[in-house]
Amino acid sequence: MSQNGQTGHDGTTPAPGAGAEQQLRRSLGFRDLVVYGLLFIAPMAPVGVFGTLDAKSHGAVALVYLVATVAMAFTAFSYAQMVRVVPQAGSVFAYARAGLGNGAGFIAGWMAMLDYVLIPAVAYLFSGIAMEALVPEVSRWVWTAIAVVVTTLLNLWGVRTAARVGFLVLAMEIVVLVVFVITAIVVLAQDGAERDWLSPLSGDGTQGAFALSAVVGAVSVAVLSYLGFDAIATFAEEVTGGSAKVARALLFCLALAGVLFVAQTYLVALLEPVSSAQLAAEPERQGSAFYDAVDASVGTWLHDLVAVSKAIGAAFAALAGQAAAGRLLFAMGRDRRLPGALSRTDSGVPRVALLVSAVITMAAAVWAARRDDGLDHLVSVVDVGALTAFTLLHASVVGWFVVRRGGGGAVRWVRHLLVPVLGAAITVAVIVEASGTAQVVGAIWLAVGLAVLAAQWRGRRDAERAGV
């Protein structure tokens, strides 16, 4: 794709070396990008991890999300820097390739692939679990498979159609969130708070004095709620109006998600009748802590409303993730880092890449749905791939603007060096705080990627020697 963001006469996006069958169609606006980003993140993402964060942070759960938003802002800013100069569908794969070289680009894409394939699998499983709770006669793996099929068909139909349906689902989730916020405010005004009004920002005091280390430890978990906003960058070749719109959507989506996360966790923390110390002592209560607080303070009707919203919203979060995974596979196939068949498009839709992504995600999601410990296995490994890719993203900003001077002008030391270095320090710190299982799986996936990269290098070297 040309760096000035030009498109062909038929609305498709040209890319370096790309033929007519390797081009994506421009049809997305700013709203569509935000819809995809928020769908992937999910407006009520803290529901499932509220209890864990409340226990780990000693009750300062709203502060955790405030810090996490600021921490992820460094990554969003680096994305915004690179999408302006490399507006291609491969996202971090394309950025690392431009800033660090082909090898680093492949590894960045390879690690991001782990995230983009497994996060939708987790979301599909969440949807299956929620639907099984509503209709227990049907097994969760059946609901999970149905969710994969329905959302895959929407993605195959085209990015614009999927965005329109996604907007309706997102609107429903926002309405449910607004109902929760209004109801919580009314209950707090009438009955008062179960905890001190400042405790969501300073801790509830039941585990001792405020501890910054506890908040930092909880941030490493809260960051998982934000994974997916970066998927916006994978649609850079399908947006109308240039890559600057993608950069704005990235920053806007992260800021909006941060506001929603802080607001809902602040309110539910005030409604929570169980102390953070009790949640820490009884970890089996952490998963349902959000629902339990709503049940105790408002009633089961709101509990059920939130549950239905999560069931539908999770499936469409997976839709956005599957679409992003398809674009990543498409870009890596177009660059011959993966089989070239992945780069074929049909009417501007990368259907081959989408189907491959759907099959892999289906296998992971259904496997997990048929196991009692399947969710734990998936959740424990979804973050390492993304965080490793984020680290390479930050390095690519330094590589492009500072080392290669690709910007063509003077180096802006704050945005081109300080911000990415701090961002990389944050992502590395979160990787260090990740579970041992996640680190092992991430290391194995990285080792496999390095082996694939070495094989590709050997193949190209042999071809050059043979004069091919």
XYZ file of C-alpha atoms in Angstrom:
468
model
C 0.000 0.000 0.000
C 1.290 3.478 -0.779
C 2.083 5.619 2.197
C -0.199 8.359 1.049
C -3.135 6.009 1.525
C -4.326 5.994 -2.093
C -6.942 3.542 -3.263
C -7.755 1.966 -6.601
C -10.669 2.987 -8.808
C -12.804 0.172 -7.409
C -12.260 1.250 -3.818
C -9.762 -1.466 -3.009
C -6.467 -0.754 -1.311
C -3.242 -1.311 -3.214
C -0.276 -2.724 -1.333
C 3.342 -3.229 -2.365
C 3.496 -6.165 -4.738
C -0.216 -6.896 -4.313
C -2.367 -7.977 -7.230
C -6.079 -7.424 -7.617
C -6.767 -10.596 -5.620
C -4.693 -9.322 -2.681
C -6.474 -6.031 -2.054
C -8.961 -5.013 0.620
C -11.923 -2.741 0.026
C -12.165 0.611 1.808
C -15.583 0.890 3.470
C -15.034 1.681 7.173
C -15.513 5.038 8.868
C -14.432 6.342 12.268
C -17.553 4.973 13.982
C -16.967 1.516 12.498
C -13.410 1.451 13.831
C -14.553 2.422 17.325
C -17.297 -0.227 17.159
C -14.755 -2.945 16.333
C -12.416 -1.767 19.084
C -15.104 -1.584 21.777
C -16.658 -4.877 20.663
C -13.316 -6.634 21.061
C -12.645 -5.054 24.448
C -16.317 -5.294 25.611
C -17.740 -2.319 27.571
C -18.370 -4.499 30.637
C -15.106 -6.442 30.511
C -14.418 -5.867 34.253
C -17.464 -7.976 35.221
C -15.554 -11.253 35.119
C -12.375 -10.059 36.864
C -13.804 -7.549 39.359
C -13.548 -9.910 42.330
C -9.972 -10.895 41.533
C -8.874 -7.273 41.145
C -10.732 -6.186 44.273
C -8.949 -8.843 46.309
C -5.512 -8.201 44.803
C -5.703 -4.397 45.103
C -7.069 -4.411 48.667
C -10.270 -2.776 47.442
C -8.747 -0.053 45.237
C -10.185 -1.552 42.055
C -11.177 1.743 40.371
C -7.645 3.052 40.903
C -6.330 -0.127 39.266
C -8.278 0.607 36.086
C -7.244 4.242 36.150
C -3.567 3.240 36.304
C -4.083 0.509 33.704
C -5.644 3.013 31.275
C -2.642 5.314 31.619
C -0.277 2.342 31.211
C -1.987 1.174 28.014
C -2.047 4.736 26.680
C 1.687 4.385 25.952
C 0.941 1.419 23.692
C -1.972 3.226 22.024
C 0.267 6.213 21.347
C 2.929 4.011 19.743
C 0.267 2.406 17.563
C -0.912 5.878 16.528
C 2.651 6.823 15.569
C 3.234 3.765 13.388
C -0.160 3.503 11.706
C 0.399 6.960 10.199
C 3.616 5.896 8.463
C 2.814 2.223 7.777
C -0.968 2.138 7.121
C -1.174 -1.587 6.330
C -3.447 -4.436 7.404
C -0.689 -6.340 9.191
C -0.690 -3.917 12.147
C 2.210 -4.752 14.478
C 3.609 -7.225 11.914
C 3.950 -4.392 9.383
C 5.219 -1.893 11.955
C 7.966 -4.096 13.356
C 9.001 -5.061 9.827
C 9.360 -1.384 8.908
C 11.113 -0.313 12.096
C 13.161 -3.380 12.993
C 13.425 -5.533 9.876
C 11.706 -8.539 8.339
C 12.710 -11.003 11.040
C 11.371 -8.884 13.889
C 8.243 -8.211 11.858
C 7.556 -11.916 11.493
C 8.073 -12.553 15.221
C 5.786 -9.640 16.131
C 3.068 -11.002 13.849
C 3.647 -14.556 15.092
C 3.251 -13.530 18.749
C 0.223 -11.354 17.990
C -1.332 -14.344 16.216
C -1.406 -16.245 19.519
C -3.400 -13.407 21.064
C -5.767 -12.872 18.121
C -6.604 -16.583 17.890
C -7.041 -17.317 21.608
C -8.874 -14.183 22.755
C -11.825 -14.917 20.411
C -11.777 -18.518 21.685
C -12.102 -17.250 25.262
C -14.911 -14.897 24.244
C -16.792 -17.680 22.429
C -16.426 -19.865 25.512
C -17.782 -17.085 27.743
C -20.776 -16.883 25.426
C -21.295 -20.657 25.579
C -21.087 -20.702 29.371
C -23.602 -17.860 29.681
C -26.040 -19.499 27.258
C -25.752 -22.845 29.038
C -26.727 -21.082 32.271
C -29.841 -19.713 30.540
C -30.648 -22.934 28.614
C -28.988 -25.766 30.568
C -30.539 -28.467 28.343
C -28.000 -27.584 25.633
C -24.312 -28.196 26.337
C -21.954 -25.231 26.423
C -19.818 -26.608 23.588
C -22.850 -26.583 21.280
C -23.601 -22.946 22.112
C -19.909 -22.152 21.648
C -19.863 -23.745 18.201
C -23.075 -21.950 17.174
C -21.552 -18.610 18.189
C -18.466 -19.328 16.053
C -20.555 -20.236 12.997
C -22.888 -17.213 13.220
C -20.139 -14.627 13.663
C -17.932 -16.254 11.018
C -20.752 -15.962 8.480
C -21.068 -12.258 9.306
C -17.325 -11.750 8.845
C -17.393 -13.597 5.527
C -20.251 -11.378 4.398
C -17.967 -8.369 4.670
C -16.389 -6.015 7.162
C -19.037 -3.333 6.633
C -21.969 -5.676 7.288
C -20.284 -7.103 10.375
C -19.661 -3.565 11.630
C -23.344 -2.647 11.228
C -24.539 -5.691 13.173
C -21.770 -5.129 15.693
C -22.951 -1.564 16.219
C -26.403 -2.833 17.250
C -24.856 -5.305 19.701
C -22.547 -2.632 21.087
C -25.519 -0.282 21.509
C -27.275 -3.001 23.517
C -24.233 -3.438 25.762
C -24.004 0.314 26.310
C -27.708 0.479 27.199
C -27.275 -2.317 29.759
C -24.251 -0.528 31.193
C -26.229 2.736 31.439
C -29.078 0.879 33.187
C -26.570 -0.516 35.678
C -24.985 2.893 36.309
C -28.335 4.649 36.826
C -29.672 1.872 39.048
C -26.476 1.811 41.115
C -26.592 5.587 41.622
C -30.242 5.396 42.718
C -29.486 2.585 45.196
C -26.480 4.442 46.587
C -28.529 7.638 46.961
C -31.314 5.800 48.785
C -29.442 3.241 50.877
C -25.893 4.547 51.022
C -22.658 2.713 50.214
C -21.445 -0.552 51.730
C -17.881 0.788 51.727
C -16.314 4.195 52.177
C -16.952 6.490 49.205
C -13.227 6.864 48.463
C -12.332 3.214 49.023
C -12.424 2.246 45.304
C -9.535 4.698 44.877
C -7.726 4.218 48.178
C -8.595 0.687 49.368
C -11.135 -0.551 51.888
C -8.609 -0.932 54.717
C -9.496 -4.548 55.500
C -6.085 -5.810 54.396
C -4.065 -3.086 56.070
C -2.919 0.301 54.834
C -2.910 1.300 51.175
C -0.199 -0.615 49.315
C 1.061 0.615 45.962
C 2.566 -2.810 45.266
C -0.897 -4.384 45.549
C -2.282 -1.940 43.002
C 0.601 -2.572 40.597
C 0.119 -6.322 40.939
C -3.574 -5.952 40.117
C -2.780 -3.755 37.097
C -0.996 -6.710 35.511
C -4.363 -8.511 35.521
C -6.488 -5.481 34.596
C -4.431 -4.901 31.454
C -6.105 -8.023 30.042
C -9.397 -6.099 29.882
C -7.883 -3.756 27.293
C -6.438 -6.349 24.950
C -8.222 -5.928 21.643
C -8.272 -2.151 21.196
C -5.214 -2.614 19.001
C -7.324 -4.652 16.566
C -8.437 -1.321 15.103
C -5.021 -0.990 13.464
C -5.548 -4.189 11.444
C -8.279 -2.414 9.435
C -5.932 0.340 8.206
C -6.350 -0.731 4.565
C -10.147 -0.719 4.811
C -10.817 2.724 6.301
C -11.911 5.722 4.277
C -10.147 9.027 4.854
C -6.598 7.929 5.591
C -4.631 6.422 8.451
C -4.991 9.486 10.708
C -8.556 8.330 11.322
C -7.239 4.969 12.560
C -4.873 6.718 14.976
C -7.705 8.851 16.377
C -9.951 5.818 16.748
C -7.243 3.923 18.669
C -6.790 6.706 21.204
C -10.504 7.462 21.483
C -11.413 3.809 21.996
C -8.864 3.343 24.773
C -9.933 6.558 26.539
C -13.625 5.651 26.336
C -12.987 2.120 27.591
C -10.994 3.539 30.491
C -13.851 5.842 31.502
C -16.382 2.992 31.325
C -14.144 0.617 33.303
C -13.375 3.118 36.066
C -17.023 4.196 36.404
C -18.522 0.713 36.666
C -15.872 -0.678 39.020
C -16.159 2.390 41.263
C -19.924 1.918 41.578
C -19.929 -1.841 42.061
C -17.171 -1.548 44.673
C -19.443 0.764 46.687
C -22.257 -1.802 46.392
C -20.031 -4.759 47.314
C -21.092 -6.093 50.759
C -18.086 -8.430 50.942
C -14.718 -6.949 51.902
C -11.605 -7.338 49.810
C -10.079 -9.390 52.639
C -12.972 -11.866 52.473
C -12.616 -12.164 48.712
C -8.881 -12.760 49.105
C -9.542 -15.463 51.718
C -12.271 -17.127 49.626
C -11.069 -17.056 45.998
C -14.011 -19.174 44.857
C -16.218 -16.078 45.403
C -14.145 -13.799 43.188
C -15.528 -14.892 39.816
C -19.133 -14.034 40.728
C -18.362 -11.010 42.927
C -19.781 -8.456 40.455
C -23.017 -10.416 40.025
C -23.301 -11.079 43.756
C -22.989 -7.371 44.537
C -25.689 -6.536 41.970
C -27.938 -9.298 43.336
C -27.569 -8.120 46.919
C -28.110 -4.429 46.237
C -30.503 -4.328 43.272
C -32.033 -7.722 42.538
C -31.878 -10.694 40.210
C -33.462 -8.823 37.285
C -30.351 -6.728 36.785
C -28.162 -9.787 37.325
C -29.999 -11.586 34.492
C -29.882 -8.533 32.236
C -26.127 -8.230 32.652
C -25.702 -11.981 32.080
C -27.641 -11.928 28.788
C -25.711 -8.875 27.646
C -22.432 -10.630 28.408
C -23.526 -13.755 26.513
C -24.304 -11.815 23.332
C -21.511 -9.293 23.758
C -18.881 -12.012 24.193
C -19.798 -13.613 20.875
C -19.446 -10.297 19.068
C -16.199 -9.513 20.865
C -15.024 -12.745 19.273
C -16.352 -11.520 15.906
C -14.088 -8.479 16.092
C -11.165 -10.622 17.199
C -11.704 -13.121 14.414
C -11.827 -10.283 11.875
C -8.537 -8.902 13.213
C -6.927 -12.351 13.134
C -8.020 -12.750 9.529
C -6.384 -9.448 8.561
C -3.147 -10.447 10.304
C -3.027 -13.808 8.512
C -3.869 -12.029 5.234
C -0.981 -9.569 5.629
C 1.537 -12.259 6.600
C 0.393 -14.391 3.667
C 0.725 -11.457 1.273
C 4.309 -10.990 2.449
C 4.923 -14.744 1.984
C 5.645 -15.181 5.687
C 2.712 -17.605 5.757
C 1.166 -19.589 2.855
C 0.301 -17.240 0.012
C -3.265 -18.607 -0.242
C -4.094 -16.613 2.910
C -3.638 -13.378 0.960
C -6.399 -14.079 -1.557
C -9.495 -11.890 -1.351
C -12.989 -12.204 -2.755
C -14.695 -8.876 -3.464
C -12.203 -7.259 -1.125
C -12.872 -9.723 1.737
C -9.981 -11.987 2.933
C -12.247 -15.036 3.147
C -9.498 -17.681 3.102
C -7.695 -16.066 6.044
C -10.988 -15.619 7.894
C -11.928 -19.284 7.438
C -8.512 -20.465 8.635
C -8.789 -18.205 11.670
C -12.321 -19.471 12.355
C -11.289 -23.130 12.168
C -8.396 -22.648 14.600
C -10.533 -20.616 16.990
C -13.391 -23.145 16.755
C -11.039 -25.994 17.647
C -9.609 -24.144 20.667
C -12.998 -22.916 21.908
C -14.838 -26.241 21.574
C -11.910 -28.125 23.128
C -12.003 -25.791 26.119
C -15.813 -25.929 26.328
C -15.709 -29.718 26.690
C -13.293 -29.543 29.645
C -14.037 -28.382 33.177
C -10.663 -26.606 33.337
C -10.728 -25.395 29.724
C -11.408 -21.755 30.557
C -8.507 -21.620 33.006
C -6.147 -23.015 30.375
C -7.193 -20.465 27.756
C -7.274 -17.416 30.023
C -3.821 -18.176 31.426
C -2.080 -17.778 28.067
C -3.979 -15.126 26.080
C -1.955 -12.123 27.193
C 1.675 -13.107 26.622
C 1.472 -13.053 22.823
C -0.087 -9.588 22.726
C 2.287 -8.128 25.285
C 5.340 -9.464 23.446
C 3.998 -7.941 20.234
C 3.384 -4.646 22.072
C 7.004 -4.639 23.233
C 8.201 -5.052 19.644
C 5.773 -2.319 18.601
C 7.450 0.131 20.978
C 10.859 -0.939 19.701
C 9.685 -0.367 16.127
C 8.855 3.280 16.936
C 12.439 3.805 18.095
C 13.786 1.841 15.142
C 11.783 3.756 12.541
C 12.017 7.314 13.831
C 15.311 7.355 15.778
C 17.559 4.714 14.186
C 16.368 4.649 10.574
C 15.115 8.256 10.581
C 12.155 7.068 8.542
C 10.113 10.085 9.559
C 12.244 12.254 7.301
C 12.422 15.082 9.835
C 13.832 15.870 13.241
C 13.477 13.223 15.940
C 10.914 14.162 18.570
C 12.557 12.638 21.600
C 9.444 12.469 23.810
C 7.111 10.710 21.375
C 9.780 8.787 19.445
C 11.991 7.627 22.345
C 10.685 8.370 25.848
C 7.104 7.192 25.303
C 7.988 3.897 23.558
C 10.749 3.106 26.074
C 8.329 3.621 28.972
C 5.676 1.646 27.118
C 8.066 -1.260 26.553
C 9.067 -1.187 30.239
C 5.388 -1.496 31.198
C 4.659 -4.410 28.860
C 7.794 -6.275 29.954
C 6.814 -5.746 33.603
C 3.359 -7.206 32.942
C 4.908 -10.229 31.193
C 7.113 -10.796 34.251
C 3.995 -10.679 36.457
C 2.143 -13.196 34.258
C 1.492 -16.748 35.424
C 4.147 -19.413 34.993
C 1.897 -21.322 32.573
C 1.474 -18.242 30.396
C 5.225 -17.639 30.324
C 5.953 -21.259 29.367
C 3.348 -21.283 26.581
C 4.615 -17.921 25.327
C 8.201 -19.171 25.312
C 7.229 -22.334 23.407
C 5.241 -20.339 20.839
C 8.182 -17.949 20.436
C 10.584 -20.870 19.976
C 8.357 -22.348 17.268
C 8.205 -18.946 15.558
C 11.977 -18.631 15.609
C 12.284 -22.122 14.115
C 9.851 -21.200 11.322
C 11.766 -17.980 10.688
C 15.079 -19.866 10.522
C 13.581 -22.338 8.045
C 12.341 -19.467 5.870
C 15.780 -17.845 5.875
C 17.436 -21.117 4.912
C 14.900 -21.642 2.135
C 15.470 -18.182 0.684
C 19.253 -18.508 0.949
C 19.172 -21.842 -0.860
C 16.901 -20.375 -3.540
C 19.307 -17.458 -4.060
C 22.265 -19.834 -4.361
C 20.364 -21.904 -6.883
C 19.644 -18.752 -8.860
C 15.872 -19.083 -8.416
